[in-house]
Tab-separated table of C-alpha atoms in Angstrom:
chain	number	residue	atom	x	y	z
A	1	LEU	CA	0.017	0.068	-0.137
A	2	GLU	CA	2.972	2.465	0.851
A	3	GLY	CA	3.986	1.444	-2.707
A	4	VAL	CA	1.477	2.432	-4.112
A	5	VAL	CA	0.934	5.863	-2.308
A	6	MET	CA	4.347	6.674	-3.396
A	7	GLU	CA	3.485	5.717	-6.962
A	8	LEU	CA	0.678	8.054	-7.015
A	9	ALA	CA	2.611	11.063	-5.418
A	10	ASP	CA	5.294	10.138	-7.995
A	11	CYS	CA	2.246	10.408	-10.961
A	12	ALA	CA	2.097	14.436	-9.371
A	13	LEU	CA	-1.609	14.527	-11.421
A	14	PRO	CA	-2.816	18.368	-10.699
A	15	LEU	CA	-6.277	17.127	-8.941
A	16	LEU	CA	-4.601	14.380	-6.205
A	17	ALA	CA	-4.818	16.774	-3.026
A	18	GLY	CA	-3.943	13.705	-0.669
A	19	VAL	CA	-4.261	10.474	-0.114
A	20	LEU	CA	-4.801	8.273	3.082
A	21	PRO	CA	-3.749	4.904	3.176
A	22	THR	CA	-5.181	2.831	5.393
A	23	ALA	CA	-6.481	-0.880	6.893
A	24	ASP	CA	-9.550	0.992	8.722
A	25	PRO	CA	-13.077	1.216	6.782
A	26	GLU	CA	-14.147	3.755	8.802
A	27	GLU	CA	-11.177	6.338	8.615
A	28	ALA	CA	-11.345	5.222	4.420
A	29	PHE	CA	-15.186	5.945	3.923
A	30	LYS	CA	-15.522	8.992	6.311
A	31	GLY	CA	-17.362	12.015	4.987
A	32	VAL	CA	-16.733	10.236	1.247
A	33	ALA	CA	-18.689	11.669	-1.571
A	34	ALA	CA	-17.877	8.491	-4.004
A	35	ALA	CA	-16.578	5.325	-2.852
A	36	PHE	CA	-15.018	2.802	-5.304
A	37	LEU	CA	-15.574	-0.518	-3.792
A	38	VAL	CA	-12.286	-2.377	-5.695
A	39	GLY	CA	-11.467	-4.920	-2.963
A	40	ALA	CA	-12.746	-8.493	-2.948
A	41	MET	CA	-11.807	-11.897	-3.222
A	42	PRO	CA	-9.467	-11.661	-7.213
A	43	ARG	CA	-11.214	-14.774	-9.801
A	44	ARG	CA	-8.390	-16.756	-10.873
A	45	GLU	CA	-8.387	-19.377	-14.046
A	46	GLY	CA	-10.932	-21.567	-13.960
A	47	MET	CA	-13.221	-19.851	-11.145
A	48	GLU	CA	-16.525	-18.529	-11.907
A	49	ARG	CA	-17.997	-15.403	-9.814
A	50	LYS	CA	-19.606	-17.664	-7.886
A	51	ASP	CA	-17.466	-19.644	-6.327
A	52	LEU	CA	-16.119	-16.120	-4.724
A	53	LEU	CA	-19.558	-15.243	-3.150
A	54	SER	CA	-18.719	-16.199	0.111
A	55	ALA	CA	-15.023	-15.166	0.690
A	56	ASN	CA	-17.218	-11.632	-0.089
A	57	VAL	CA	-20.238	-11.568	2.118
A	58	ARG	CA	-18.181	-11.045	4.632
A	59	ILE	CA	-16.274	-8.102	2.724
A	60	PHE	CA	-18.781	-6.508	1.983
A	61	LYS	CA	-21.137	-6.609	5.061
A	62	GLU	CA	-18.234	-4.684	6.796
A	63	GLN	CA	-17.608	-1.979	4.188
A	64	GLY	CA	-21.611	-1.682	3.951
A	65	GLN	CA	-21.511	-1.236	7.848
A	66	ALA	CA	-18.187	1.144	7.479
A	67	LEU	CA	-20.761	3.644	5.141
A	68	ASP	CA	-23.641	3.511	7.184
A	69	LYS	CA	-22.248	4.775	10.094
A	70	VAL	CA	-19.701	7.834	8.236
A	71	ALA	CA	-20.171	8.438	4.701
A	72	ARG	CA	-22.067	11.274	3.726
A	73	LYS	CA	-25.733	9.848	3.032
A	74	ASP	CA	-25.614	11.036	-0.923
A	75	VAL	CA	-22.653	8.715	-1.063
A	76	LYS	CA	-22.124	7.053	-4.535
A	77	VAL	CA	-21.024	3.469	-4.294
A	78	LEU	CA	-19.645	1.480	-6.928
A	79	VAL	CA	-18.960	-1.837	-6.603
A	80	VAL	CA	-16.427	-3.320	-9.210
A	81	GLY	CA	-15.145	-6.619	-7.100
A	82	ASN	CA	-16.510	-9.326	-7.796
A	83	PRO	CA	-19.243	-10.946	-7.946
A	84	ALA	CA	-20.399	-7.384	-8.287
A	85	ASN	CA	-23.900	-7.761	-8.002
A	86	THR	CA	-24.376	-9.502	-5.421
A	87	ASN	CA	-21.595	-8.053	-3.092
A	88	ALA	CA	-23.574	-4.531	-4.531
A	89	LEU	CA	-26.753	-5.987	-2.940
A	90	ILE	CA	-25.164	-7.201	0.467
A	91	CYS	CA	-23.338	-3.544	0.924
A	92	SER	CA	-26.725	-1.802	0.285
A	93	LYS	CA	-28.344	-4.336	3.045
A	94	TYR	CA	-25.929	-3.301	4.934
A	95	ALA	CA	-26.110	0.451	5.527
A	96	PRO	CA	-30.070	0.845	5.102
A	97	SER	CA	-29.522	4.448	5.944
A	98	ILE	CA	-28.777	5.297	2.574
A	99	PRO	CA	-31.049	5.333	-0.549
A	100	LYS	CA	-30.772	1.730	-2.031
A	101	GLU	CA	-29.907	3.965	-5.989
A	102	ASN	CA	-26.960	5.149	-4.590
A	103	PHE	CA	-25.226	2.011	-4.701
A	104	THR	CA	-24.488	0.636	-8.167
A	105	ALA	CA	-22.397	-2.152	-9.453
A	106	MET	CA	-20.111	-2.397	-12.271
A	107	THR	CA	-21.467	-2.940	-15.839
A	108	ARG	CA	-19.450	-0.433	-17.818
A	109	LEU	CA	-16.412	-1.888	-18.418
A	110	ASP	CA	-18.985	-5.004	-20.679
A	111	GLN	CA	-20.322	-1.968	-22.730
A	112	ASN	CA	-16.889	-0.751	-23.264
A	113	ARG	CA	-16.087	-4.221	-24.795
A	114	ALA	CA	-19.245	-4.399	-27.042
A	115	GLN	CA	-19.244	-0.896	-28.006
A	116	SER	CA	-15.698	-2.024	-29.242
A	117	GLN	CA	-16.104	-4.935	-30.717
A	118	LEU	CA	-18.941	-3.354	-32.447
A	119	ALA	CA	-16.265	-0.734	-33.754
A	120	ALA	CA	-13.209	-3.214	-34.496
A	121	LYS	CA	-16.638	-4.871	-37.048
A	122	LEU	CA	-17.800	-1.686	-38.474
A	123	GLY	CA	-13.956	0.002	-38.842
A	124	ILE	CA	-14.675	3.209	-37.228
A	125	PRO	CA	-13.848	4.814	-33.960
A	126	VAL	CA	-14.938	3.589	-30.651
A	127	ARG	CA	-16.400	7.254	-29.931
A	128	ASP	CA	-18.408	6.386	-32.580
A	129	VAL	CA	-20.852	4.101	-31.271
A	130	LYS	CA	-23.297	3.937	-28.837
A	131	ASN	CA	-26.274	2.640	-26.780
A	132	VAL	CA	-24.900	-0.942	-26.688
A	133	VAL	CA	-27.002	-2.426	-24.021
A	134	ILE	CA	-25.693	-4.685	-20.915
A	135	TRP	CA	-28.402	-6.161	-19.657
A	136	GLY	CA	-28.685	-8.324	-16.162
A	137	ASN	CA	-25.301	-10.133	-14.392
A	138	HIS	CA	-21.608	-8.820	-14.658
A	139	SER	CA	-20.849	-12.429	-15.205
A	140	SER	CA	-20.979	-14.330	-18.087
A	141	THR	CA	-24.802	-14.907	-17.881
A	142	GLN	CA	-25.375	-11.317	-18.989
A	143	PHE	CA	-26.946	-9.930	-22.488
A	144	PRO	CA	-25.271	-7.246	-24.367
A	145	ASP	CA	-27.869	-6.046	-26.421
A	146	ALA	CA	-27.015	-3.672	-29.906
A	147	SER	CA	-30.232	-3.967	-31.018
A	148	ASN	CA	-30.846	-0.295	-30.078
A	149	ALA	CA	-26.989	1.033	-30.818
A	150	VAL	CA	-25.977	3.694	-33.311
A	151	ALA	CA	-23.380	4.230	-35.523
A	152	VAL	CA	-22.009	7.478	-36.892
A	153	ILE	CA	-20.437	6.134	-39.823
A	154	GLY	CA	-19.552	8.796	-42.591
A	155	GLY	CA	-20.551	11.621	-40.776
A	156	VAL	CA	-24.451	9.784	-40.797
A	157	GLN	CA	-25.885	8.342	-38.289
A	158	LYS	CA	-27.226	4.093	-38.601
A	159	SER	CA	-28.651	1.414	-36.604
A	160	VAL	CA	-26.024	-0.781	-35.940
A	161	PRO	CA	-27.496	-4.246	-36.359
A	162	ALA	CA	-28.361	-2.270	-40.484
A	163	ALA	CA	-24.748	-1.368	-40.609
A	164	ILE	CA	-23.275	-4.630	-39.879
A	165	ASN	CA	-26.538	-6.485	-41.278
A	166	ASP	CA	-25.054	-9.713	-39.681
A	167	GLU	CA	-28.075	-11.076	-37.554
A	168	GLU	CA	-26.295	-14.094	-36.914
A	169	PHE	CA	-22.777	-12.343	-36.369
A	170	LEU	CA	-24.828	-10.142	-33.805
A	171	LYS	CA	-26.298	-12.607	-32.108
A	172	THR	CA	-23.376	-15.493	-31.350
A	173	THR	CA	-20.107	-14.194	-32.514
A	174	PHE	CA	-21.003	-10.594	-30.141
A	175	VAL	CA	-22.448	-11.750	-27.487
A	176	SER	CA	-20.271	-14.779	-26.446
A	177	THR	CA	-17.108	-12.532	-27.065
A	178	VAL	CA	-18.644	-10.122	-24.887
A	179	GLN	CA	-19.128	-12.307	-22.491
A	180	LYS	CA	-16.309	-14.513	-22.183
A	181	ARG	CA	-13.716	-11.363	-22.321
A	182	GLY	CA	-12.745	-11.425	-18.651
A	183	ALA	CA	-11.949	-15.057	-18.878
A	184	ALA	CA	-10.079	-14.147	-22.401
A	185	VAL	CA	-7.921	-11.343	-20.785
A	186	ILE	CA	-7.236	-13.879	-17.465
A	187	ALA	CA	-5.996	-16.383	-19.904
A	188	ALA	CA	-3.533	-13.690	-21.709
A	189	ARG	CA	-2.607	-11.895	-18.867
A	190	LYS	CA	-2.910	-14.956	-16.547
A	191	MET	CA	-4.552	-11.924	-14.303
A	192	SER	CA	-7.982	-10.443	-14.479
A	193	SER	CA	-8.479	-7.146	-16.015
A	194	ALA	CA	-6.647	-4.017	-13.898
A	195	LEU	CA	-6.148	-1.132	-16.905
A	196	SER	CA	-10.081	-1.948	-18.962
A	197	ALA	CA	-11.515	-1.939	-15.554
A	198	ALA	CA	-10.307	1.020	-14.308
A	199	LYS	CA	-10.400	3.359	-16.688
A	200	ALA	CA	-14.393	1.671	-16.720
A	201	ALA	CA	-14.653	2.546	-13.420
A	202	SER	CA	-14.008	5.739	-13.871
A	203	ASP	CA	-16.244	6.282	-17.109
A	204	HIS	CA	-19.520	4.748	-14.471
A	205	MET	CA	-18.360	7.403	-12.009
A	206	ARG	CA	-17.794	10.302	-14.197
A	207	ASP	CA	-21.125	9.791	-15.853
A	208	TRP	CA	-22.679	8.989	-12.834
A	209	PHE	CA	-21.663	13.007	-11.202
A	210	LEU	CA	-21.806	14.265	-14.642
A	211	GLY	CA	-25.126	12.888	-16.814
A	212	THR	CA	-24.891	11.202	-19.284
A	213	GLY	CA	-26.140	13.370	-22.285
A	214	ASP	CA	-27.122	11.724	-25.909
A	215	ARG	CA	-26.333	8.740	-24.641
A	216	TRP	CA	-27.622	5.501	-22.491
A	217	VAL	CA	-24.632	3.491	-20.731
A	218	SER	CA	-24.918	0.664	-18.200
A	219	MET	CA	-24.634	0.007	-15.138
A	220	GLY	CA	-26.121	-1.971	-12.639
A	221	VAL	CA	-28.896	-0.424	-10.511
A	222	VAL	CA	-31.644	-2.417	-7.700
A	223	SER	CA	-34.360	-3.060	-10.089
A	224	ASP	CA	-37.915	-1.485	-9.493
A	225	GLY	CA	-39.340	-4.135	-11.701
A	226	SER	CA	-38.644	-2.849	-15.176
A	227	TYR	CA	-38.524	-4.567	-18.254
A	228	GLY	CA	-40.456	-7.899	-16.119
A	229	THR	CA	-37.167	-7.930	-14.149
A	230	PRO	CA	-37.873	-9.622	-10.454
A	231	LYS	CA	-37.605	-6.475	-7.792
A	232	ASP	CA	-35.126	-5.298	-5.904
A	233	VAL	CA	-32.081	-7.426	-7.128
A	234	VAL	CA	-28.953	-5.930	-8.771
A	235	PHE	CA	-29.493	-6.115	-12.312
A	236	SER	CA	-27.742	-3.995	-15.397
A	237	PHE	CA	-29.775	-1.748	-17.608
A	238	PRO	CA	-29.472	1.051	-20.139
A	239	VAL	CA	-29.904	4.227	-17.502
A	240	THR	CA	-29.714	8.055	-18.661
A	241	VAL	CA	-28.529	9.740	-16.003
A	242	SER	CA	-29.526	13.652	-15.279
A	243	ASN	CA	-28.825	16.092	-12.687
A	244	GLY	CA	-26.647	14.026	-10.428
């Protein structure tokens, strides 16, 4: 941890006011407006996210209780540690004084993966693809959905399914590539996604604070039953954010 603090100092980041290294969650969460919960038992090759559950219940119970006690009541909590949807639900349950809509699970990495796959298929920059949706759980059961995605091609906005014009690809290769991308990264790196996950976490939090504009983004949120989903589970939906 001290080494990470040294590296943060050495980045000379203009917005970094200070770092408090601590192993005490109550000290860490005191008065925070945003919490990135990245600490969880990491997944290794051959493991499914469900294999991590028992170890993580203890971690997220402790973090939820600490947030409940010392964080701001409008704190925005992003759970990155897997199994993210379940961990977000556990954390929320142990922080009853914080609104449950303030707890989210990260599916932005899946959205970014899906966007980059579609951009590569179309041969356009990734920024020119939007409104890809990740439904469900941040696991291999998620459903990446390009049916409402749009792309800017040659200055003209087009429907992604029409532009790709290959229903078989969108139903099979695209879906399975996104679903299994995390495992593919582990197989290649012998470690789980790090840089891409950190980038997705910052994308998620930036959009939550500053708004999504004319785009939809995917976030795991506590379900209100929309789209026929079960209520009160953490589920990834297309969301828009405005006015904080």
